[in-house]
XYZ file of C-alpha atoms in Angstrom:
663
model
C 61.257 9.819 19.920
C 57.422 9.910 20.019
C 55.593 6.624 19.557
C 54.007 6.196 16.116
C 50.319 7.016 15.981
C 48.075 3.978 15.865
C 45.800 3.813 12.819
C 42.248 5.040 13.351
C 39.791 2.400 14.455
C 37.085 1.750 11.864
C 33.555 2.864 12.747
C 30.780 0.520 11.646
C 27.230 1.896 11.470
C 24.447 -0.640 11.266
C 20.940 -1.561 12.334
C 17.716 -2.859 10.827
C 16.834 -1.523 7.365
C 14.791 1.708 7.396
C 15.927 2.354 10.970
C 17.699 5.682 10.571
C 21.104 4.250 9.672
C 21.331 6.544 6.623
C 20.518 9.545 8.805
C 23.167 8.521 11.351
C 25.712 7.817 8.608
C 25.142 11.175 6.928
C 25.544 12.874 10.318
C 28.765 10.966 11.057
C 30.010 11.888 7.600
C 29.355 15.546 8.386
C 31.247 15.055 11.667
C 34.325 13.872 9.749
C 34.110 10.096 9.296
C 34.903 8.951 5.741
C 32.404 6.285 4.619
C 33.744 5.415 1.179
C 34.523 6.788 -2.248
C 31.905 4.880 -4.233
C 28.642 5.252 -2.393
C 25.292 4.006 -3.606
C 23.447 6.717 -5.491
C 20.405 8.478 -4.000
C 16.961 7.423 -5.178
C 13.332 8.197 -4.388
C 13.526 6.213 -1.141
C 16.656 7.989 0.091
C 16.965 11.227 -1.902
C 19.867 12.372 0.291
C 21.725 9.109 -0.277
C 22.318 5.790 1.475
C 25.960 6.462 2.446
C 26.699 2.798 1.745
C 29.995 1.712 0.170
C 29.010 -0.271 -2.928
C 31.840 -2.791 -2.456
C 30.812 -3.651 1.110
C 27.167 -3.872 0.035
C 28.000 -6.188 -2.863
C 30.123 -8.498 -0.698
C 27.570 -8.722 2.107
C 24.707 -9.192 -0.311
C 26.569 -12.138 -1.844
C 27.345 -13.620 1.571
C 23.735 -13.458 2.736
C 22.406 -14.795 -0.562
C 24.647 -17.851 -0.240
C 23.820 -18.400 3.439
C 20.029 -18.395 3.090
C 17.922 -21.213 1.604
C 16.275 -20.682 -1.774
C 12.525 -21.140 -2.034
C 11.949 -20.195 1.606
C 10.179 -16.865 1.070
C 11.418 -13.792 2.859
C 14.123 -11.429 1.627
C 17.439 -13.219 1.077
C 19.218 -9.976 0.248
C 18.644 -9.023 3.897
C 19.657 -12.442 5.234
C 16.143 -13.409 6.344
C 13.791 -16.100 5.104
C 10.662 -17.651 6.584
C 12.578 -20.333 8.486
C 15.172 -17.792 9.725
C 17.920 -20.276 8.796
C 21.243 -18.546 8.189
C 24.207 -20.800 7.407
C 27.004 -18.866 9.111
C 29.405 -21.651 8.246
C 29.591 -20.199 4.734
C 30.879 -16.814 5.911
C 34.589 -17.741 6.334
C 34.997 -18.406 2.607
C 34.588 -14.643 2.110
C 37.179 -13.680 4.715
C 39.916 -12.936 2.172
C 37.677 -10.605 0.159
C 36.623 -8.874 3.378
C 40.239 -8.341 4.464
C 40.980 -6.901 1.030
C 38.209 -4.333 1.408
C 39.416 -3.363 4.878
C 43.071 -3.090 3.746
C 42.128 -0.868 0.803
C 40.409 1.586 3.122
C 42.478 1.405 6.281
C 45.516 2.928 4.590
C 43.922 6.319 4.067
C 44.401 9.050 6.717
C 41.611 10.107 9.050
C 38.573 8.425 10.531
C 36.912 5.859 8.307
C 34.193 3.243 8.380
C 31.153 1.995 6.548
C 27.415 1.744 6.881
C 25.204 -1.128 5.760
C 22.155 -2.585 7.560
C 23.220 -6.070 6.389
C 26.226 -5.843 8.693
C 23.792 -6.404 11.589
C 23.629 -10.133 10.812
C 27.390 -10.243 10.098
C 28.666 -8.440 13.198
C 30.641 -11.355 14.599
C 32.186 -12.057 11.181
C 33.438 -8.485 10.821
C 34.580 -8.226 14.425
C 36.821 -11.248 13.834
C 38.127 -9.789 10.550
C 38.963 -6.552 12.373
C 40.475 -8.403 15.366
C 38.210 -6.707 17.887
C 39.584 -3.315 16.862
C 36.384 -1.797 15.425
C 33.937 0.613 17.028
C 30.195 0.276 16.453
C 27.238 2.623 16.184
C 24.150 0.438 16.511
C 20.797 1.994 15.601
C 17.264 0.851 16.296
C 13.920 2.449 15.476
C 10.332 1.826 16.510
C 8.952 -1.264 14.727
C 5.723 0.467 13.651
C 7.750 3.190 11.940
C 10.060 0.676 10.259
C 7.048 -1.277 8.970
C 5.427 1.912 7.697
C 8.633 2.921 5.915
C 9.018 -0.531 4.340
C 5.442 -0.392 3.051
C 6.182 2.973 1.466
C 9.240 1.425 -0.239
C 6.864 -0.634 -2.333
C 8.727 -3.958 -2.377
C 6.403 -6.668 -3.691
C 7.253 -9.280 -1.054
C 6.545 -6.793 1.747
C 3.317 -5.507 0.182
C 2.058 -9.085 -0.104
C 3.463 -10.133 3.297
C 3.331 -7.064 5.560
C 4.089 -9.189 8.630
C 7.615 -9.721 7.243
C 8.625 -6.246 8.397
C 7.941 -7.072 12.056
C 9.581 -10.486 11.882
C 12.728 -9.100 10.252
C 12.769 -6.211 12.739
C 12.841 -8.726 15.596
C 15.422 -10.919 13.814
C 17.808 -8.008 13.282
C 17.383 -6.364 16.658
C 17.867 -9.593 18.606
C 21.310 -9.840 17.024
C 22.006 -6.155 17.563
C 21.169 -6.427 21.261
C 23.157 -9.642 21.695
C 26.287 -8.123 20.134
C 25.953 -5.008 22.255
C 25.704 -7.033 25.446
C 28.971 -8.802 24.600
C 30.851 -5.721 23.391
C 29.187 -2.783 25.129
C 32.540 -1.040 25.691
C 33.031 -0.605 21.927
C 29.431 0.175 20.994
C 27.027 3.066 21.126
C 23.510 1.660 21.042
C 21.121 4.451 20.139
C 17.483 4.923 19.272
C 17.223 6.736 15.955
C 14.167 8.497 17.333
C 16.190 9.699 20.328
C 19.045 10.790 18.042
C 16.657 13.148 16.251
C 15.505 14.524 19.601
C 18.984 14.918 21.145
C 21.768 14.932 18.551
C 24.059 16.688 21.040
C 23.954 13.742 23.430
C 24.734 11.403 20.513
C 27.869 13.398 19.673
C 28.915 13.313 23.351
C 28.696 9.514 23.295
C 30.842 9.334 20.150
C 33.503 11.454 21.800
C 33.246 10.238 25.362
C 32.464 6.534 25.126
C 34.076 5.684 21.781
C 36.853 8.276 21.940
C 36.211 9.515 18.414
C 37.689 12.956 17.683
C 34.709 14.032 15.619
C 34.061 17.620 14.671
C 30.898 19.666 14.985
C 27.912 19.800 12.655
C 24.229 20.548 13.205
C 21.858 17.656 12.617
C 19.689 20.018 10.570
C 22.402 20.019 7.912
C 21.594 16.376 7.063
C 18.124 15.782 8.498
C 14.986 16.180 6.394
C 11.847 15.820 8.482
C 9.636 14.265 5.786
C 12.217 11.510 5.171
C 11.989 10.288 8.765
C 8.282 9.863 9.486
C 7.602 9.438 13.191
C 4.462 9.030 15.276
C 3.490 10.728 18.552
C 4.156 8.657 21.699
C 0.455 7.956 22.251
C -0.496 7.293 18.622
C -3.000 4.391 18.369
C -0.573 2.440 16.165
C 1.873 2.202 19.092
C -0.534 0.325 21.345
C -1.984 -1.730 18.499
C 1.479 -2.867 17.394
C 2.540 -3.741 20.933
C -0.647 -5.801 21.374
C -0.615 -7.594 18.010
C 3.196 -8.042 17.807
C 4.110 -8.523 21.480
C 7.616 -9.838 20.754
C 8.469 -6.511 19.129
C 7.119 -4.633 22.129
C 9.189 -6.685 24.581
C 12.336 -6.434 22.469
C 11.926 -2.673 22.103
C 11.719 -2.362 25.889
C 14.920 -4.434 26.219
C 16.703 -2.247 23.665
C 15.683 0.884 25.545
C 16.885 -0.621 28.836
C 20.318 -1.405 27.356
C 20.740 1.654 25.108
C 23.207 4.464 25.617
C 20.645 6.765 23.999
C 17.212 5.214 24.656
C 13.823 6.316 23.353
C 12.601 7.171 26.846
C 9.274 8.996 26.732
C 8.935 8.664 22.970
C 6.500 5.754 22.964
C 3.707 4.565 25.220
C 1.978 1.223 24.705
C -1.304 1.494 26.600
C -3.933 -1.253 26.970
C -6.323 -1.440 24.034
C -9.676 0.296 24.502
C -11.658 -0.591 21.430
C -14.962 -0.013 23.197
C -14.439 3.712 22.595
C -15.301 3.010 18.958
C -18.686 1.544 19.907
C -20.362 4.515 21.686
C -23.588 4.000 23.585
C -25.172 7.276 22.443
C -26.108 8.601 18.993
C -23.681 7.824 16.181
C -22.956 10.195 13.314
C -20.571 8.025 11.292
C -20.081 4.274 11.066
C -16.787 3.022 9.592
C -17.139 -0.501 8.182
C -13.969 -2.522 7.496
C -14.407 -5.912 5.782
C -11.413 -8.189 6.355
C -10.456 -11.407 4.625
C -6.912 -12.567 5.475
C -5.549 -9.003 5.732
C -4.833 -9.128 9.450
C -1.505 -7.273 9.554
C -2.799 -4.523 7.281
C -5.983 -4.317 9.339
C -3.912 -3.024 12.266
C -2.918 -0.029 10.143
C -6.499 0.608 9.048
C -7.889 0.440 12.596
C -5.156 2.772 13.850
C -6.078 5.311 11.170
C -9.729 5.197 12.280
C -8.765 5.836 15.896
C -6.397 8.574 14.794
C -8.748 10.567 12.558
C -12.346 9.592 13.308
C -14.513 12.443 14.627
C -16.616 12.337 17.783
C -19.644 10.030 17.788
C -18.035 7.582 15.389
C -18.276 3.806 15.556
C -16.112 1.104 13.980
C -17.275 -2.305 12.795
C -14.795 -4.905 11.537
C -16.380 -7.731 9.541
C -14.353 -10.937 9.495
C -15.404 -12.455 6.184
C -14.407 -16.035 7.009
C -10.650 -15.420 7.291
C -8.441 -18.511 7.402
C -4.902 -17.079 7.584
C -3.391 -17.758 11.052
C -1.893 -14.272 11.379
C -5.237 -12.655 10.542
C -7.092 -14.824 13.067
C -4.468 -13.921 15.672
C -4.884 -10.179 15.030
C -8.689 -10.408 15.046
C -8.644 -12.190 18.408
C -6.352 -9.546 19.925
C -8.695 -6.822 18.672
C -11.719 -8.697 19.991
C -10.109 -9.048 23.424
C -9.240 -5.348 23.247
C -12.899 -4.387 22.947
C -13.131 -3.733 19.213
C -16.414 -4.770 17.546
C -15.681 -7.833 15.383
C -18.517 -9.373 13.345
C -17.833 -12.924 12.155
C -19.454 -14.560 9.146
C -18.683 -17.340 6.646
C -16.806 -16.128 3.599
C -19.304 -14.425 1.328
C -17.256 -11.863 -0.544
C -16.770 -8.140 -0.255
C -20.380 -7.139 -1.003
C -21.792 -9.505 1.622
C -19.253 -8.350 4.213
C -20.055 -4.685 3.607
C -23.783 -5.379 3.755
C -23.347 -7.179 7.080
C -21.441 -4.247 8.542
C -23.768 -1.546 7.225
C -26.779 -3.595 8.306
C -25.577 -3.515 11.927
C -24.261 0.048 11.818
C -26.052 2.751 13.807
C -24.595 5.835 12.143
C -26.451 8.374 10.042
C -23.565 8.194 7.602
C -21.477 5.252 6.400
C -17.826 5.028 5.372
C -16.578 1.714 3.925
C -12.817 1.325 4.452
C -10.878 -1.561 2.924
C -8.600 -3.372 5.363
C -5.486 -2.505 3.353
C -6.190 1.243 3.159
C -5.969 4.101 5.672
C -7.876 7.244 6.555
C -6.335 10.708 6.342
C -6.883 13.754 8.555
C -9.692 16.196 7.857
C -11.761 14.435 5.216
C -14.366 12.811 7.457
C -15.210 16.070 9.210
C -15.472 17.856 5.845
C -17.749 15.164 4.436
C -20.057 15.221 7.454
C -20.368 19.020 7.245
C -21.267 18.790 3.557
C -23.933 16.136 4.160
C -25.382 17.994 7.132
C -25.702 21.164 5.037
C -27.482 19.558 2.042
C -30.223 16.946 2.638
C -30.331 16.096 -1.074
C -26.654 15.199 -1.148
C -26.096 11.451 -0.953
C -22.388 10.749 -1.449
C -19.211 12.707 -0.676
C -15.836 11.551 -1.981
C -12.302 12.942 -2.239
C -8.994 12.297 -3.940
C -6.846 9.317 -3.093
C -3.212 9.212 -2.026
C -1.329 6.188 -3.360
C 1.466 4.532 -1.415
C 3.304 1.249 -1.776
C 4.138 0.166 -5.328
C 3.209 3.667 -6.519
C 3.024 6.940 -4.633
C 1.405 10.323 -5.078
C -1.976 12.021 -4.985
C -4.460 10.938 -7.630
C -6.929 13.722 -8.345
C -10.350 12.258 -9.024
C -12.752 13.990 -11.426
C -15.906 15.822 -10.368
C -19.043 13.770 -10.637
C -20.136 12.948 -14.183
C -22.831 10.298 -14.578
C -21.899 9.403 -18.157
C -18.243 8.967 -17.239
C -19.317 6.810 -14.283
C -21.486 4.638 -16.532
C -18.460 4.032 -18.740
C -15.914 3.313 -15.961
C -15.749 3.752 -12.204
C -13.684 6.612 -10.825
C -15.073 6.772 -7.250
C -13.471 4.455 -4.702
C -15.593 2.601 -2.168
C -14.031 4.799 0.533
C -16.604 7.600 0.375
C -19.066 8.889 2.963
C -22.749 8.372 2.149
C -26.109 8.496 3.864
C -27.434 5.271 5.280
C -30.599 5.875 3.211
C -28.540 5.515 0.036
C -27.619 1.966 1.001
C -31.238 1.146 1.844
C -32.547 2.648 -1.411
C -30.037 0.664 -3.473
C -30.748 -2.599 -1.683
C -27.178 -2.748 -0.420
C -24.156 -3.868 -2.379
C -24.784 -6.305 -5.225
C -22.657 -9.492 -4.980
C -22.906 -9.739 -8.771
C -20.532 -6.795 -8.965
C -17.675 -9.022 -7.707
C -14.816 -6.719 -6.625
C -16.422 -3.823 -8.557
C -19.497 -3.850 -6.332
C -18.810 -0.219 -5.419
C -19.154 0.792 -9.092
C -22.564 -0.838 -9.333
C -23.527 0.731 -5.989
C -22.678 4.249 -7.196
C -24.623 3.714 -10.428
C -27.639 2.556 -8.419
C -27.382 5.582 -6.129
C -27.248 7.956 -9.096
C -30.169 6.150 -10.732
C -32.202 6.667 -7.548
C -31.590 10.407 -7.806
C -28.944 10.909 -5.134
C -26.392 13.631 -5.806
C -22.608 13.271 -5.470
C -20.008 15.811 -4.333
C -16.230 15.674 -4.764
C -14.170 17.516 -2.167
C -10.862 18.924 -3.371
C -8.835 17.188 -0.670
C -7.405 13.711 -0.043
C -10.053 11.261 1.106
C -7.910 8.275 2.055
C -4.615 6.475 1.496
C -4.725 3.676 -1.068
C -2.192 0.869 -0.730
C -0.985 -0.107 -4.222
C -0.082 -3.806 -4.157
C 0.769 -6.238 -6.971
C -1.628 -8.882 -5.644
C -4.495 -6.787 -4.375
C -8.043 -8.071 -4.826
C -8.552 -5.783 -7.839
C -5.262 -6.812 -9.440
C -6.113 -10.509 -9.068
C -9.598 -9.950 -10.490
C -8.110 -8.139 -13.497
C -5.711 -11.028 -14.126
C -8.541 -13.543 -13.859
C -10.574 -11.645 -16.459
C -13.595 -10.886 -14.267
C -14.061 -7.337 -15.536
C -15.967 -8.384 -18.659
C -18.506 -10.482 -16.765
C -19.069 -7.694 -14.235
C -19.628 -5.132 -16.986
C -22.214 -7.376 -18.626
C -23.970 -7.793 -15.255
C -24.065 -4.036 -14.699
C -25.298 -3.336 -18.254
C -28.154 -5.808 -17.835
C -29.125 -4.507 -14.399
C -29.178 -0.871 -15.516
C -30.194 -1.422 -19.150
C -32.781 1.364 -19.218
C -30.336 3.964 -17.850
C -27.660 2.939 -20.340
C -30.143 2.950 -23.220
C -31.444 6.411 -22.315
C -27.933 7.871 -22.150
C -26.240 5.754 -24.780
C -24.893 8.595 -26.895
C -23.459 10.451 -23.885
C -21.937 7.277 -22.444
C -20.242 6.451 -25.727
C -18.847 9.966 -25.939
C -17.447 9.598 -22.406
C -15.983 6.250 -23.434
C -14.370 7.806 -26.487
C -12.737 10.473 -24.290
C -11.479 7.713 -21.986
C -10.038 5.779 -24.910
C -8.247 8.878 -26.206
C -6.738 9.407 -22.764
C -5.542 5.806 -22.642
C -4.097 6.104 -26.142
C -2.106 9.185 -25.139
C -0.772 7.294 -22.122
C 0.205 4.363 -24.332
C 2.045 6.645 -26.758
C 3.935 8.278 -23.878
C 4.828 4.884 -22.446
C 6.079 3.629 -25.802
C 8.253 6.747 -26.163
C 9.676 6.172 -22.679
C 10.308 2.529 -23.460
C 12.119 3.398 -26.692
C 14.242 5.998 -24.920
C 15.163 3.519 -22.205
C 16.018 0.899 -24.785
C 18.389 3.351 -26.495
C 20.053 4.114 -23.182
C 20.239 0.415 -22.409
C 21.936 -0.330 -25.750
C 24.428 2.506 -25.191
C 25.256 1.251 -21.703
C 25.610 -2.317 -22.909
C 28.042 -1.119 -25.582
C 30.014 0.761 -22.912
C 30.211 -2.352 -20.759
C 31.447 -4.398 -23.707
C 34.380 -1.999 -24.287
C 35.771 -2.435 -20.772
C 38.544 -5.057 -20.852
C 38.185 -7.889 -18.410
C 41.952 -8.109 -17.824
C 43.935 -11.261 -17.162
C 43.670 -13.027 -13.870
C 46.436 -12.118 -11.459
C 47.870 -14.015 -8.578
C 48.871 -10.787 -6.852
C 46.465 -8.299 -5.283
C 44.609 -6.257 -7.900
C 45.941 -2.818 -8.713
C 44.062 0.390 -8.041
C 43.286 0.632 -11.766
C 41.853 -2.885 -11.720
C 39.644 -2.044 -8.744
C 38.354 1.140 -10.401
C 37.636 -0.739 -13.645
C 35.857 -3.515 -11.765
C 33.740 -1.051 -9.822
C 32.827 0.833 -12.998
C 31.937 -2.420 -14.721
C 29.714 -3.454 -11.834
C 28.055 -0.054 -11.738
C 27.316 -0.162 -15.459
C 25.954 -3.680 -15.183
C 23.646 -2.557 -12.395
C 22.412 0.346 -14.516
C 21.827 -1.949 -17.494
C 19.849 -4.373 -15.312
C 17.797 -1.546 -13.811
C 17.026 -0.051 -17.213
C 16.102 -3.454 -18.630
C 13.736 -4.057 -15.733
C 12.114 -0.642 -16.158
C 11.819 -1.137 -19.911
C 10.143 -4.502 -19.369
C 7.716 -2.976 -16.880
C 6.834 -0.192 -19.298
C 6.298 -2.705 -22.082
C 3.950 -4.706 -19.882
C 2.017 -1.565 -19.007
C 1.672 -0.618 -22.675
C 0.349 -4.112 -23.411
C -2.135 -3.814 -20.552
C -3.330 -0.453 -21.831
C -3.812 -1.872 -25.326
C -5.848 -4.724 -23.906
C -7.997 -2.304 -21.907
C -8.525 -0.180 -25.007
C -9.674 -3.258 -26.946
C -11.938 -4.304 -24.078
C -13.501 -0.856 -23.865
C -14.117 -0.861 -27.609
C -15.932 -4.180 -27.199
C -17.934 -2.616 -24.372
C -19.035 0.159 -26.736
C -20.243 -2.460 -29.207
C -22.035 -4.249 -26.377
C -23.778 -1.041 -25.355
C -24.899 -0.470 -28.938
C -26.152 -4.049 -29.021
C -28.115 -3.554 -25.797
C -29.630 -0.332 -27.161
C -30.555 -1.920 -30.488
C -32.107 -4.881 -28.688
C -34.065 -2.471 -26.508
C -35.257 -0.555 -29.568
C -36.379 -3.806 -31.212
C -38.179 -4.827 -28.018
C -39.984 -1.465 -27.810
C -40.953 -1.628 -31.487
C -42.388 -5.138 -31.021
C -44.377 -3.996 -27.983
C -45.728 -1.035 -29.935
C -46.837 -3.330 -32.780
C -48.517 -5.680 -30.312
C -50.246 -2.759 -28.600
C -51.558 -1.482 -31.956
C -52.917 -4.946 -32.810
C -54.741 -5.145 -29.459
C -56.148 -1.685 -30.083
C -57.630 -2.837 -33.355
C -59.165 -5.913 -31.672
C -60.704 -3.822 -28.887
C -62.146 -1.355 -31.390
C -63.714 -4.234 -33.350
C -65.160 -5.840 -30.206
C -66.690 -2.584 -29.000
C -68.595 -2.306 -32.287
C -70.270 -5.749 -32.022
C -73.825 -6.468 -30.709
C -72.399 -8.862 -28.115
C -70.244 -6.104 -26.606
C -73.288 -3.761 -26.418
C -75.408 -6.506 -24.709
C -72.478 -7.114 -22.310
C -72.624 -3.458 -21.261
C -76.386 -3.672 -20.636
C -75.998 -6.851 -18.543
C -73.266 -5.240 -16.412
C -75.532 -2.241 -15.660
C -78.489 -4.552 -14.778
C -76.330 -6.545 -12.287
C -75.269 -3.333 -10.558
C -78.922 -2.250 -10.101
C -79.915 -5.663 -8.705
C -77.013 -5.562 -6.133
C -78.062 -2.065 -5.135
C -81.690 -3.193 -4.321
C -80.534 -5.987 -1.913
């Protein structure tokens, strides 16, 4: 009588978040491994799906939330906070729930498993639950790509603390490597980047090392290139990351040395050579990056300059009195690597830009904020346009948002009246050095809108502007950016008043046109507000319907025995509906806040119109008074010229001239 077949060993797929675990899981699913019946739904971040069993995710999320300290920053959902304290002593209390999940899935025929990045910090817990019977697919990805992907996710804590991505990457991968070293016989440790390059070798490891009877499937059936952004081996960001985050570089080398499928040849961290961005010969373009406590983001900006800057380009980084330790650390690494760093006491964005432009040697200038990035092609196009037209002063392009919002924002062609009403040209534009000199540099009175005042001054001096129909740069949308903070602090009004006073004559001359442009802007905002209100009302209706659906699901009495299949299905449906209600409520709240903000801006712009009218009326009164005074003086002069004294004065003046001529 043949021996009974042993049940299939579960396959656990894990690794740091945004490290290709979804790609690997989708591939394993195509190869025949069942990853669950109730998977998390796709979204904009993973349009092909996460391939994560919602029950495992919910349990592990709860475990990590309980094991991490509140009020310690970080991302508790991922099991990481600033102090990196994780109370593993709390894990055993969830052992019964974990065994229940395993039992519910182990009874089905065929290969099975689950995928969740959170499992990385719970590997020992699950290995004990599964009595050392499980097999593991452990994924790692380059830290610079993980950080880039996390920034594109748009999570507020990561946008405000970009260094978190590198710290969590190291935290996760230390545990991944440690577990692999202790259980290498039951693990396949693979670089996600190498998996994309050699999926065939990955399948061989599944079959040969882990003994999994997986089928065949092409990686192309699950892989979408634009969802897995990778960088060339010699991309500047590779070397900059290795230099500014050396722990990540060392750990990546250790992972490659231990891996069954390493990323050999896919990355090359060379010594920094920043002196290449300070050429000795003529300079066509100077890129000026002011930096105040944006050190981690600065690495991204500098890499984009190295990546896309044309020949004969120089870079100047202005340290505007930074105090953040991480920023000072990054600046020192860049300085030691040969990059030009100009230090000054904190003076604000205008002063920092003026310092950089003042020391720049290029014919053309490009200001780049430390939290933004250049894109391919634009700089060369801008230089060609400026070279071809000596009367052209400024060249700008569209912007590509990423972070809290994504997509290309098409900027309007140049319109002086629209510019006088509100700025639509970002500081990241290429202009002639003479423009800066003619305008007297950036005006500190413009606060964080100093670029708006600068463009108005350039237009007032007669310089022409050109918009190129192509992306000009990548704009990082963050909840606590300098502009967002300034808006919250109510600085816009004071800046507008400063600009109106400084350019009073220009505004007065074009008052009617400016007000018409403002009216068009207000109509556009009103349409947006109406659309947002409609969306909010629709979401509220959906929310009410979902809440009513949740209320109709019976809770059911508590049972001492294991829950039935029907109970599990009902519980899962209840949890899913609750999640949808929470998501809709959050979106509705966000839309409501945006509508309120738009209303406030509309009111503010209406006040601005009144202010402009007031300035114009005051100017008219001033001109009328001057005209009256001039007429009065004219009458006095006419009277004086008709008197005998005035005629004698003329004779005396002529006599003095003749006497001087005889000597």
